[in-house]
Coordinates of C-alpha atoms in Angstrom, one line a residue:
Chain A
M18 CA 193.0 -96.8 -143.3
S19 CA 192.1 -96.4 -139.7
L20 CA 194.6 -94.4 -137.9
D21 CA 195.4 -96.0 -134.2
T22 CA 196.9 -94.4 -131.2
A23 CA 200.3 -96.3 -132.0
T24 CA 200.3 -94.6 -135.6
V25 CA 199.6 -91.2 -133.8
R26 CA 202.6 -91.7 -131.3
R27 CA 204.6 -92.7 -134.4
I28 CA 203.8 -89.4 -136.5
A29 CA 204.4 -87.1 -133.5
R30 CA 207.8 -88.6 -133.2
L31 CA 208.6 -88.1 -136.8
A32 CA 207.4 -84.7 -136.5
R33 CA 209.3 -84.3 -133.3
I34 CA 206.2 -82.8 -131.6
G35 CA 205.9 -83.9 -127.9
I36 CA 202.5 -85.2 -127.2
E37 CA 201.0 -86.4 -123.8
E38 CA 199.4 -90.3 -123.6
N39 CA 196.1 -88.9 -122.7
E40 CA 196.0 -86.9 -125.9
T41 CA 196.7 -89.6 -128.2
E42 CA 193.0 -90.9 -128.5
G43 CA 191.5 -87.6 -129.2
L44 CA 194.2 -86.9 -132.0
A45 CA 193.4 -90.3 -133.5
R46 CA 189.7 -89.6 -133.6
E47 CA 190.3 -86.1 -135.0
L48 CA 192.8 -87.3 -137.7
N49 CA 190.6 -90.1 -138.6
G50 CA 187.6 -87.8 -139.3
I51 CA 190.0 -85.9 -141.6
F52 CA 191.3 -88.7 -143.5
G53 CA 187.9 -90.4 -143.6
W54 CA 186.6 -87.3 -145.2
I55 CA 189.8 -87.1 -147.6
E56 CA 189.1 -90.6 -149.0
Q57 CA 186.8 -89.3 -151.2
L58 CA 189.5 -88.9 -153.9
D59 CA 189.5 -92.6 -154.1
E60 CA 186.6 -92.0 -156.7
V61 CA 188.9 -90.1 -158.8
D62 CA 190.5 -92.0 -161.8
V63 CA 193.9 -91.0 -162.1
S64 CA 195.4 -93.4 -164.1
G65 CA 197.8 -92.1 -166.8
V66 CA 197.8 -88.8 -165.1
A67 CA 201.3 -87.1 -164.2
P68 CA 201.5 -85.6 -160.8
M69 CA 201.7 -81.9 -160.7
I70 CA 204.6 -80.7 -159.0
G71 CA 204.3 -76.9 -158.4
T72 CA 202.3 -74.7 -161.0
G73 CA 205.0 -75.2 -163.9
L74 CA 204.7 -71.6 -164.6
A75 CA 208.3 -70.4 -163.7
T76 CA 211.0 -71.6 -166.3
P77 CA 214.0 -73.0 -164.6
R78 CA 216.9 -70.5 -164.4
M79 CA 220.7 -70.9 -164.5
R80 CA 222.9 -68.4 -163.0
E81 CA 226.7 -68.0 -162.6
D82 CA 228.1 -70.4 -160.0
V83 CA 229.4 -67.6 -157.7
V84 CA 228.9 -66.6 -154.2
T85 CA 226.1 -63.9 -154.1
D86 CA 225.6 -63.6 -150.5
G87 CA 227.4 -64.2 -147.2
D88 CA 229.6 -62.5 -144.5
R89 CA 226.4 -62.2 -142.2
R90 CA 227.4 -64.2 -139.2
D91 CA 225.9 -61.8 -136.8
D92 CA 222.7 -61.5 -138.5
V93 CA 222.3 -65.3 -138.8
L94 CA 223.1 -65.6 -134.9
S95 CA 220.9 -62.6 -134.0
N96 CA 217.8 -64.7 -133.3
A97 CA 219.3 -67.8 -131.8
P98 CA 217.5 -68.4 -128.6
D99 CA 220.9 -69.5 -127.0
R100 CA 224.5 -69.0 -128.2
V101 CA 228.2 -69.1 -127.0
D102 CA 230.1 -66.8 -129.0
A103 CA 229.6 -67.6 -132.6
F104 CA 227.9 -71.0 -132.2
F105 CA 224.5 -72.1 -131.6
T106 CA 224.2 -74.5 -128.7
V107 CA 222.4 -77.6 -128.2
P108 CA 222.5 -80.5 -125.4
K109 CA 225.5 -82.7 -125.5
V110 CA 224.9 -85.1 -128.4
V111 CA 228.2 -86.9 -128.1
E112 CA 229.1 -88.7 -124.8
Chain B
M17 CA 190.0 -32.7 -147.4
A18 CA 192.3 -32.1 -144.6
A19 CA 193.8 -35.2 -143.1
D20 CA 192.4 -34.3 -139.8
T21 CA 188.7 -34.1 -140.6
P22 CA 186.9 -37.2 -139.6
N23 CA 186.4 -38.7 -143.0
A24 CA 189.9 -38.7 -144.2
L25 CA 190.4 -42.3 -143.4
D26 CA 187.3 -43.2 -145.5
M27 CA 189.0 -42.1 -148.7
S28 CA 190.4 -44.6 -151.0
L29 CA 194.0 -45.6 -151.5
V30 CA 193.8 -43.8 -154.8
E31 CA 191.9 -40.8 -153.4
A32 CA 194.9 -40.6 -150.7
R33 CA 197.6 -41.0 -153.0
D34 CA 196.4 -38.4 -155.4
G35 CA 195.4 -36.0 -152.4
L36 CA 199.1 -36.4 -151.2
V37 CA 200.3 -35.7 -154.5
R38 CA 198.3 -32.7 -155.0
K39 CA 199.6 -31.7 -151.5
A40 CA 196.0 -31.4 -150.1
F41 CA 197.4 -32.9 -146.9
S42 CA 200.6 -34.3 -146.0
S43 CA 201.7 -38.0 -145.3
V44 CA 202.6 -37.1 -141.8
E45 CA 198.9 -35.6 -141.3
L46 CA 197.6 -38.8 -142.8
T47 CA 199.6 -41.0 -140.8
T48 CA 199.1 -39.3 -137.8
A49 CA 195.2 -39.7 -138.2
A50 CA 195.6 -43.4 -139.0
L51 CA 197.7 -44.0 -135.9
A52 CA 195.3 -42.3 -133.8
A53 CA 192.5 -44.4 -135.2
V54 CA 194.7 -47.6 -134.6
E55 CA 195.0 -46.6 -131.1
A56 CA 191.5 -46.2 -130.3
L57 CA 190.2 -49.1 -132.2
N58 CA 192.9 -51.7 -132.2
P59 CA 192.3 -52.7 -128.6
R60 CA 188.9 -54.1 -129.8
L61 CA 189.7 -55.3 -133.1
N62 CA 193.2 -56.6 -132.4
A63 CA 193.9 -56.3 -136.2
Y64 CA 197.5 -55.1 -135.5
I65 CA 199.9 -57.5 -133.6
T66 CA 202.7 -54.8 -133.7
V67 CA 202.2 -51.1 -134.3
T68 CA 205.3 -49.1 -135.7
G69 CA 204.2 -45.7 -134.9
D70 CA 207.8 -44.0 -134.9
Q71 CA 208.7 -45.7 -137.9
A72 CA 205.6 -45.0 -139.8
L73 CA 205.9 -41.1 -139.1
A74 CA 209.5 -41.4 -140.2
Q75 CA 208.4 -43.1 -143.3
A76 CA 205.5 -40.5 -143.8
A77 CA 208.1 -37.8 -143.6
Q78 CA 210.4 -39.2 -146.0
A79 CA 207.4 -39.5 -148.4
D80 CA 206.6 -36.0 -147.7
A81 CA 210.0 -34.9 -148.8
A82 CA 209.9 -37.1 -152.0
I83 CA 206.7 -35.8 -152.9
A84 CA 208.1 -32.2 -152.6
A85 CA 210.8 -33.0 -154.5
G86 CA 208.6 -34.3 -157.3
E87 CA 209.8 -37.9 -156.9
A88 CA 206.7 -39.5 -155.5
G89 CA 206.6 -43.3 -156.1
P90 CA 203.3 -44.9 -156.9
M91 CA 202.5 -45.5 -153.0
A92 CA 204.2 -42.3 -151.8
G93 CA 202.9 -41.4 -148.4
V94 CA 200.0 -43.9 -148.4
P95 CA 199.6 -45.9 -144.8
V96 CA 199.2 -49.3 -145.2
G97 CA 199.2 -52.7 -142.8
I98 CA 201.7 -55.3 -143.4
K99 CA 200.5 -58.9 -142.7
D100 CA 202.6 -60.3 -139.9
L101 CA 204.0 -63.2 -142.3
F102 CA 206.1 -60.7 -144.4
C103 CA 209.7 -60.3 -142.7
T104 CA 210.3 -56.7 -142.1
K105 CA 214.0 -55.9 -141.2
G106 CA 214.3 -54.8 -137.7
V107 CA 210.5 -55.3 -137.0
R108 CA 209.2 -58.3 -135.0
T109 CA 207.6 -60.7 -137.4
T110 CA 205.5 -63.4 -135.8
A111 CA 203.5 -65.3 -138.0
A112 CA 201.1 -65.1 -135.2
S113 CA 202.9 -68.1 -133.4
N114 CA 204.5 -68.3 -130.1
I115 CA 207.5 -70.1 -131.7
L116 CA 208.2 -66.8 -133.5
R117 CA 207.0 -64.5 -130.6
D118 CA 210.2 -62.5 -130.3
F119 CA 211.8 -63.0 -134.0
V120 CA 213.2 -60.0 -135.5
P121 CA 214.3 -60.6 -139.1
P122 CA 217.7 -59.2 -140.2
Y123 CA 216.2 -58.9 -143.6
E124 CA 213.2 -57.7 -145.6
S125 CA 210.8 -59.5 -147.9
T126 CA 210.7 -58.6 -151.6
V127 CA 207.2 -57.8 -151.5
T128 CA 207.5 -55.1 -148.5
A129 CA 210.9 -54.0 -149.8
N130 CA 208.9 -53.2 -153.2
L131 CA 206.1 -51.4 -151.4
R132 CA 208.9 -49.1 -149.5
R133 CA 210.8 -48.4 -152.8
D134 CA 207.4 -46.9 -153.9
G135 CA 207.0 -44.7 -150.8
A136 CA 204.3 -46.6 -148.8
V137 CA 203.9 -46.2 -145.1
F138 CA 203.8 -49.1 -142.9
L139 CA 201.5 -48.6 -139.8
G140 CA 202.3 -52.1 -138.4
K141 CA 202.0 -55.8 -138.6
T142 CA 198.5 -57.3 -138.8
N143 CA 197.2 -60.4 -137.2
L144 CA 196.5 -63.7 -138.9
D145 CA 195.8 -67.4 -138.2
E146 CA 199.1 -69.0 -137.0
F147 CA 201.3 -69.5 -139.9
A148 CA 198.4 -68.4 -142.1
M149 CA 196.4 -71.9 -141.2
G150 CA 193.1 -71.0 -140.7
S151 CA 189.8 -69.5 -142.0
G152 CA 188.6 -67.4 -139.0
N153 CA 191.8 -65.8 -137.4
L154 CA 190.9 -68.0 -134.6
T155 CA 194.3 -69.8 -134.1
S156 CA 196.7 -66.6 -133.7
A157 CA 198.7 -66.9 -130.7
F158 CA 198.0 -63.2 -130.2
G159 CA 194.2 -63.7 -129.8
P160 CA 191.3 -63.4 -132.2
V161 CA 190.5 -60.6 -134.4
E162 CA 187.3 -59.1 -134.3
N163 CA 185.5 -58.0 -137.6
P164 CA 184.2 -54.5 -137.6
W165 CA 181.1 -55.6 -139.2
K166 CA 178.1 -56.6 -136.9
R167 CA 174.8 -58.4 -137.5
A168 CA 171.7 -56.1 -137.4
G169 CA 170.8 -55.8 -133.7
S170 CA 173.5 -57.6 -132.3
D171 CA 177.0 -56.8 -130.8
A172 CA 178.3 -60.4 -131.1
A173 CA 181.9 -60.6 -132.1
L174 CA 182.1 -62.0 -135.6
V175 CA 185.4 -63.5 -137.3
P176 CA 187.0 -61.6 -140.2
G177 CA 187.7 -64.8 -142.0
G178 CA 191.2 -66.0 -142.5
S179 CA 194.0 -66.2 -142.3
S180 CA 194.7 -62.5 -143.5
G181 CA 191.8 -61.7 -141.1
G182 CA 193.9 -58.7 -139.4
S183 CA 194.4 -57.1 -142.8
A184 CA 190.8 -57.4 -144.0
A185 CA 189.6 -56.0 -140.6
A186 CA 192.1 -53.1 -140.5
V187 CA 191.1 -52.2 -144.1
A188 CA 187.5 -52.4 -143.6
A189 CA 187.6 -50.4 -140.5
G190 CA 189.8 -47.7 -141.8
L191 CA 193.1 -48.6 -140.1
G192 CA 195.1 -48.3 -143.3
F193 CA 194.2 -47.6 -147.0
G194 CA 195.3 -51.1 -148.0
A195 CA 197.1 -54.2 -146.4
T196 CA 199.2 -57.1 -147.8
G197 CA 198.0 -60.5 -147.7
T198 CA 198.7 -63.9 -148.6
D199 CA 196.7 -66.4 -149.9
T200 CA 197.5 -70.4 -149.9
G201 CA 193.9 -71.6 -150.3
G202 CA 191.9 -68.5 -150.0
S203 CA 193.3 -66.4 -147.2
I204 CA 193.0 -63.2 -149.1
R205 CA 189.7 -63.7 -150.8
Q206 CA 187.6 -65.1 -148.0
P207 CA 188.5 -62.7 -145.4
A208 CA 187.9 -60.1 -148.1
S209 CA 184.4 -61.5 -148.7
Y210 CA 183.6 -61.4 -145.0
C211 CA 184.9 -57.9 -144.3
G212 CA 183.3 -56.3 -147.2
I213 CA 186.6 -55.2 -149.1
T214 CA 188.4 -56.1 -152.3
G215 CA 191.3 -58.6 -152.6
I216 CA 193.2 -60.4 -155.4
K217 CA 195.4 -63.4 -155.1
P218 CA 197.4 -63.0 -158.1
T219 CA 198.9 -65.8 -160.3
Y220 CA 201.5 -68.0 -158.5
G221 CA 204.7 -66.4 -159.4
R222 CA 203.4 -62.9 -159.8
C223 CA 204.7 -61.6 -156.3
S224 CA 207.7 -63.0 -154.9
R225 CA 207.7 -65.3 -151.9
F226 CA 211.3 -64.3 -150.6
G227 CA 211.1 -63.3 -147.1
T228 CA 207.3 -64.3 -146.7
I229 CA 207.3 -67.1 -144.0
A230 CA 206.4 -70.2 -145.8
F231 CA 203.3 -72.4 -145.1
A232 CA 203.0 -74.3 -148.4
S233 CA 205.3 -73.3 -150.9
S234 CA 203.6 -74.4 -154.1
L235 CA 200.5 -72.5 -153.2
D236 CA 201.5 -69.5 -151.0
Q237 CA 201.2 -66.3 -153.0
A238 CA 201.1 -62.6 -152.1
G239 CA 198.4 -60.1 -152.7
P240 CA 196.9 -56.7 -151.9
M241 CA 193.6 -56.2 -149.8
A242 CA 192.0 -52.7 -150.1
R243 CA 188.6 -51.1 -150.2
T244 CA 188.3 -50.7 -153.9
V245 CA 189.5 -52.5 -157.3
A246 CA 191.4 -49.7 -158.4
D247 CA 193.3 -49.5 -154.9
C248 CA 194.3 -53.2 -155.4
A249 CA 195.5 -52.4 -158.7
V250 CA 197.9 -49.8 -157.4
M251 CA 199.0 -51.9 -154.6
L252 CA 199.4 -55.0 -156.9
G253 CA 201.4 -52.9 -159.2
S254 CA 203.8 -52.0 -156.4
M255 CA 204.1 -55.5 -154.8
A256 CA 204.6 -57.8 -158.1
G257 CA 207.5 -58.2 -160.1
F258 CA 210.4 -60.6 -161.0
D259 CA 212.9 -61.7 -158.1
A260 CA 215.9 -63.7 -158.8
Q261 CA 215.7 -64.9 -155.2
D262 CA 212.4 -66.7 -155.7
S263 CA 212.9 -69.6 -158.1
T264 CA 209.1 -69.7 -158.7
S265 CA 209.0 -65.9 -159.3
V266 CA 208.0 -65.3 -163.2
D267 CA 210.1 -62.9 -165.1
R268 CA 207.3 -60.7 -167.3
P269 CA 206.6 -57.1 -167.1
V270 CA 204.1 -55.8 -164.7
P271 CA 201.1 -54.3 -166.6
D272 CA 199.5 -51.2 -165.7
Y273 CA 196.6 -52.7 -163.6
L274 CA 194.9 -49.3 -162.9
A275 CA 194.6 -48.7 -166.5
A276 CA 192.9 -52.2 -167.0
C277 CA 190.3 -51.2 -164.6
G278 CA 188.7 -48.9 -167.1
R279 CA 188.6 -51.5 -169.9
S280 CA 185.4 -52.2 -171.9
L281 CA 183.8 -55.6 -171.2
K282 CA 182.2 -55.9 -174.6
G283 CA 182.5 -59.4 -176.0
L284 CA 183.8 -60.7 -172.8
R285 CA 182.9 -64.5 -172.0
I286 CA 182.0 -65.1 -168.5
G287 CA 182.0 -68.9 -167.3
I288 CA 179.3 -70.0 -164.8
P289 CA 180.7 -73.2 -163.2
R290 CA 177.8 -75.5 -162.5
E291 CA 179.7 -77.3 -159.7
Y292 CA 179.9 -74.1 -157.6
H293 CA 176.1 -74.6 -156.5
A294 CA 177.2 -75.9 -153.1
P295 CA 174.6 -78.0 -151.3
G296 CA 173.2 -76.2 -148.5
M297 CA 174.5 -73.0 -149.7
P298 CA 172.3 -69.9 -148.4
A299 CA 169.7 -68.7 -150.9
E300 CA 171.3 -65.3 -150.2
I301 CA 174.4 -66.3 -151.8
E302 CA 172.9 -68.0 -154.9
A303 CA 170.8 -64.7 -155.4
I304 CA 173.9 -62.5 -155.1
W305 CA 175.6 -64.7 -157.6
Q306 CA 172.6 -64.4 -160.1
Q307 CA 172.6 -60.8 -159.4
G308 CA 176.3 -60.8 -160.5
I309 CA 175.7 -62.9 -163.6
A310 CA 172.8 -60.0 -164.7
W311 CA 175.2 -57.2 -163.9
L312 CA 178.0 -58.7 -166.3
R313 CA 175.3 -59.5 -168.9
D314 CA 174.2 -55.8 -168.8
A315 CA 177.8 -54.6 -169.0
G316 CA 178.0 -56.4 -172.3
C317 CA 179.5 -59.8 -171.6
E318 CA 178.1 -63.2 -172.7
I319 CA 177.3 -65.5 -170.2
V320 CA 178.3 -69.3 -170.6
D321 CA 177.5 -72.2 -168.6
V322 CA 180.6 -74.4 -167.9
S323 CA 181.9 -77.2 -166.1
L324 CA 184.8 -78.0 -163.8
P325 CA 184.2 -81.4 -163.1
H326 CA 186.9 -82.0 -160.5
T327 CA 185.8 -79.0 -158.3
K328 CA 184.4 -81.0 -155.5
Y329 CA 187.9 -82.8 -155.0
G330 CA 189.6 -79.5 -154.5
L331 CA 189.4 -79.4 -150.7
A332 CA 190.5 -82.8 -149.9
T333 CA 193.4 -82.5 -152.3
Y334 CA 194.6 -79.1 -150.6
Y335 CA 194.3 -80.9 -147.4
I336 CA 197.2 -83.3 -148.3
I337 CA 199.0 -81.1 -150.2
A338 CA 199.2 -78.0 -147.9
P339 CA 199.9 -79.9 -144.6
A340 CA 202.6 -82.1 -146.5
E341 CA 204.3 -78.7 -147.5
C342 CA 203.7 -77.3 -144.3
S343 CA 205.3 -80.2 -142.4
S344 CA 208.4 -79.8 -144.7
N345 CA 208.4 -76.1 -144.3
L346 CA 208.1 -75.8 -140.5
A347 CA 210.6 -78.5 -139.8
R348 CA 213.1 -75.5 -139.4
Y349 CA 211.5 -74.3 -136.3
D350 CA 213.5 -76.5 -133.8
G351 CA 214.5 -74.0 -131.2
V352 CA 218.2 -74.0 -132.3
R353 CA 218.8 -71.4 -134.8
F354 CA 215.9 -68.9 -134.2
G355 CA 212.5 -68.8 -132.6
A356 CA 211.6 -69.8 -129.2
R357 CA 213.1 -72.8 -127.2
V358 CA 211.9 -75.0 -124.6
A359 CA 214.8 -76.9 -122.8
G360 CA 215.3 -80.6 -123.0
G361 CA 217.8 -83.3 -121.7
T362 CA 218.8 -84.6 -125.1
L363 CA 218.6 -82.8 -128.4
D364 CA 215.5 -84.8 -129.5
E365 CA 213.6 -83.8 -126.1
L366 CA 214.5 -80.2 -126.9
Y367 CA 212.6 -80.4 -130.4
E368 CA 209.7 -82.2 -128.9
N369 CA 209.2 -79.7 -125.9
T370 CA 209.9 -76.4 -128.2
R371 CA 207.6 -77.7 -131.0
R372 CA 204.9 -78.8 -128.5
A373 CA 204.8 -75.4 -126.6
G374 CA 205.6 -73.1 -129.8
F375 CA 203.1 -74.2 -132.2
G376 CA 199.0 -74.2 -131.4
D377 CA 196.6 -76.8 -131.8
E378 CA 195.8 -76.2 -135.7
T379 CA 199.5 -75.9 -136.6
R380 CA 200.4 -79.0 -134.8
R381 CA 197.4 -80.8 -136.4
R382 CA 198.5 -79.7 -139.9
I383 CA 202.2 -80.7 -139.2
M384 CA 200.9 -84.1 -138.1
M385 CA 198.8 -84.6 -141.1
G386 CA 201.7 -83.7 -143.6
T387 CA 204.1 -86.0 -141.8
Y388 CA 201.6 -88.9 -142.0
V389 CA 200.9 -88.5 -145.9
L390 CA 204.6 -88.3 -146.6
S391 CA 205.5 -91.1 -144.3
A392 CA 206.7 -94.6 -145.6
G393 CA 203.8 -96.6 -146.9
Y394 CA 201.4 -93.7 -147.3
Y395 CA 203.1 -91.6 -149.7
D396 CA 201.8 -93.0 -152.9
A397 CA 198.3 -93.5 -151.4
Y398 CA 197.9 -89.9 -150.2
Y399 CA 200.6 -87.4 -151.5
L400 CA 201.2 -88.9 -155.0
K401 CA 197.4 -89.1 -155.5
A402 CA 196.8 -85.7 -154.4
Q403 CA 199.3 -84.4 -156.9
K404 CA 197.5 -86.3 -159.7
V405 CA 194.4 -85.1 -158.8
R406 CA 195.8 -81.5 -158.8
S407 CA 196.9 -82.0 -162.4
L408 CA 193.1 -82.9 -163.2
I409 CA 192.0 -79.8 -161.2
Q410 CA 194.4 -77.5 -163.1
R411 CA 193.4 -79.2 -166.3
D412 CA 189.8 -78.1 -165.6
F413 CA 190.9 -74.7 -165.7
T414 CA 193.2 -74.7 -168.5
D415 CA 190.3 -76.4 -170.7
V416 CA 187.6 -74.0 -169.5
F417 CA 189.7 -71.1 -170.2
A418 CA 189.8 -71.9 -173.7
D419 CA 186.4 -71.3 -174.0
V420 CA 185.6 -68.4 -171.5
D421 CA 187.7 -65.3 -170.5
V422 CA 186.8 -65.1 -166.7
L423 CA 184.7 -67.4 -164.1
L424 CA 182.2 -65.8 -161.9
T425 CA 181.4 -67.7 -158.4
P426 CA 180.4 -66.7 -154.9
T427 CA 183.5 -66.1 -152.9
A428 CA 182.5 -68.1 -149.7
P429 CA 179.6 -70.4 -148.9
S430 CA 178.4 -68.0 -146.1
A431 CA 179.0 -64.7 -144.4
A432 CA 181.0 -63.9 -141.6
F433 CA 180.2 -66.2 -138.4
A434 CA 180.4 -65.4 -134.8
Q435 CA 183.6 -66.0 -133.0
D436 CA 181.7 -68.6 -130.6
E437 CA 180.1 -70.4 -133.6
K438 CA 183.3 -71.9 -134.6
P439 CA 182.7 -75.6 -135.7
S440 CA 184.3 -78.0 -133.3
D441 CA 185.0 -80.3 -136.2
P442 CA 188.1 -79.5 -138.2
V443 CA 186.5 -80.5 -141.8
Q444 CA 183.6 -78.1 -141.0
M445 CA 185.9 -75.4 -140.9
Y446 CA 187.8 -76.4 -143.8
L447 CA 184.7 -76.1 -145.8
N448 CA 185.0 -72.3 -145.7
D449 CA 187.4 -72.4 -148.3
I450 CA 185.5 -74.7 -151.0
F451 CA 185.3 -72.1 -153.4
T452 CA 188.5 -70.4 -153.1
V453 CA 190.9 -73.5 -153.0
P454 CA 190.5 -74.9 -156.6
A455 CA 192.0 -71.7 -158.2
S456 CA 195.0 -71.8 -155.6
M457 CA 195.4 -75.6 -156.7
A458 CA 195.7 -74.4 -160.4
G459 CA 197.7 -71.2 -159.8
V460 CA 195.1 -69.0 -161.7
P461 CA 194.6 -65.6 -160.3
A462 CA 191.4 -64.9 -158.5
M463 CA 189.4 -61.8 -156.9
S464 CA 186.9 -61.3 -154.6
V465 CA 184.7 -58.2 -154.9
P466 CA 182.0 -57.2 -152.2
A467 CA 178.7 -57.4 -154.1
G468 CA 175.9 -56.9 -151.4
V469 CA 174.8 -57.7 -147.8
D470 CA 172.6 -60.4 -146.5
A471 CA 169.7 -60.0 -144.4
Q472 CA 171.5 -59.4 -141.4
G473 CA 173.5 -56.5 -143.0
L474 CA 176.9 -58.6 -143.6
P475 CA 178.9 -58.3 -146.7
L476 CA 179.1 -61.0 -149.1
G477 CA 181.6 -61.3 -152.1
L478 CA 181.8 -62.5 -155.6
Q479 CA 184.8 -64.2 -156.7
L480 CA 186.4 -63.7 -160.2
I481 CA 188.8 -66.1 -161.5
G482 CA 191.3 -65.5 -164.6
R483 CA 193.6 -67.0 -166.8
F484 CA 197.2 -67.4 -165.9
F485 CA 198.8 -63.7 -165.6
D486 CA 195.7 -62.1 -166.9
E487 CA 195.0 -60.2 -163.7
E488 CA 194.2 -57.2 -166.3
T489 CA 190.9 -58.7 -167.3
L490 CA 190.1 -59.4 -163.4
F491 CA 190.8 -55.8 -162.7
A492 CA 188.6 -55.0 -165.7
V493 CA 185.6 -57.1 -164.7
G494 CA 185.9 -56.4 -160.8
S495 CA 185.6 -52.9 -161.6
A496 CA 182.5 -53.3 -163.5
L497 CA 181.1 -55.5 -160.7
E498 CA 182.0 -52.8 -158.4
R499 CA 180.3 -50.1 -160.1
A500 CA 177.2 -52.3 -160.6
A501 CA 177.0 -53.0 -156.9
A502 CA 177.7 -49.6 -155.8
F503 CA 178.6 -51.2 -152.6
T504 CA 178.3 -48.2 -150.2
H505 CA 177.7 -50.2 -146.7
R506 CA 180.2 -49.5 -144.2
P507 CA 180.9 -51.6 -141.0
A508 CA 179.7 -50.9 -137.7
L509 CA 183.3 -50.1 -136.3
R510 CA 185.1 -47.7 -138.2
A511 CA 188.2 -45.1 -137.8
S512 CA 186.0 -42.1 -139.3
D513 CA 183.4 -42.6 -136.5
V514 CA 186.3 -42.9 -133.6
A515 CA 187.6 -39.7 -135.3
R516 CA 184.3 -37.6 -135.2
A517 CA 183.6 -38.7 -131.8
G518 CA 187.2 -37.5 -130.7
I519 CA 186.4 -34.0 -132.2
A520 CA 183.0 -33.9 -130.7
S521 CA 184.1 -34.7 -127.2

């Protein structure tokens, strides 16, 4: 699977990371190098093998369906890069 | 020994703790000496991003009062460093990233809360690779860390390893009796090896991840780094424990790790995995491995050749799974709720501008890799495939631990390299973690112990890998290796020399 500059632009867009047009070729080359190396996994026969999702060491726990935290409005807002009163701000999203 | 004598900062954590309890010196004295050493050496080493001197002295005074009242906790009054990935309430926590340059957590991580409960004194927040992604501490937005060790006859700045490079350099130089680390693919063990100290990544689930800034959640695990095996035992005993706030925290008692350090090794079966003979590995590392085998045989262990057939696929699997989880975890840095913001005309532009400016090259690369392997059309070929190979890697370990108690391997395929020798190819950089990644993938505990030095005088570590939740056997075998190696080499840059020079002048 070769990763072209259009794919690089698509990934950057999905990841919401701004990239300059003159960076796409370098990034494509770098990512191709890494994924070329990763393709060694094609040698491994995984038929009938279940995927490992986490280490499976902790037993899922139930707890009472009650509020355990809250009333921390000022804490939650304390690191906001921009705020108005008790609100986070963003550029206008609805015309 | 008084705390203001030059060698006070060379004591082990256990010696410092015992001296404090005996009232041979006070924590305020010890902390003052440590802070002076940090002030003298940190401008060069860059091991600490933030130094919390006033807070440390206040904590030290509290510890002295607790000791006087006979209520000393197991870490009472001991100055340590905290990797700047653990949230500390009211103290800036950066993950060595521009995006969190001014982030002040309103809450405390469970690991640091546990250490505070036991009386530890925090000197400050140690440097790391940005978001713990790296093997040389070269990706920090706060600049690289210099390894206090030097090649014989050379003053070239060497890397301390990564990602817990600031913690490793600080502990090696005596700027703290221990430090917290986190390990996702080797980030405690590899820097411990490069800096001639001990570090243990416990079993996944042993230490709570609550309040630790996430990189790859199914792999991230906190652990201690210190100058001796016993020091790590004391510190892990404090850091570990069940926490309802982490759904992967495992509810089982924390054993007495310090007591385990003295256990007999008679009859233990030590596996030597044949796949860890990496092509191109320096002969010195092979030699130190053989030496370690001989030491354990002399200590009464039975040496067994074993095979972990999927070892060679560990790294490639890691570089799918870790970036996938990273791309998901780091999606929260959007410039809206916390962290840095770079303005944009639309919400998407705000996100894109913020994340471009806020993340460094390696972090952006890993987010993009992760986004790619999780994207439509590639998920099965990469991510699902990697999860299946991960099952096989874990099975290798469970199979082999039916036969042996511990595995012995080198920790890293090289000694510390120079900051300007950083490979330009990311894959070459990733290969530093070839021996440490498989244990992370499986979730089993693993420890690095300094075993000797190479021809240039740089430290080399040996790695011990154990069964799930059998850290005690690692402490027993690690202590035996430590005794046999009698590793007394010390780095070129050290706190005690600075203190001595200060007294002489």
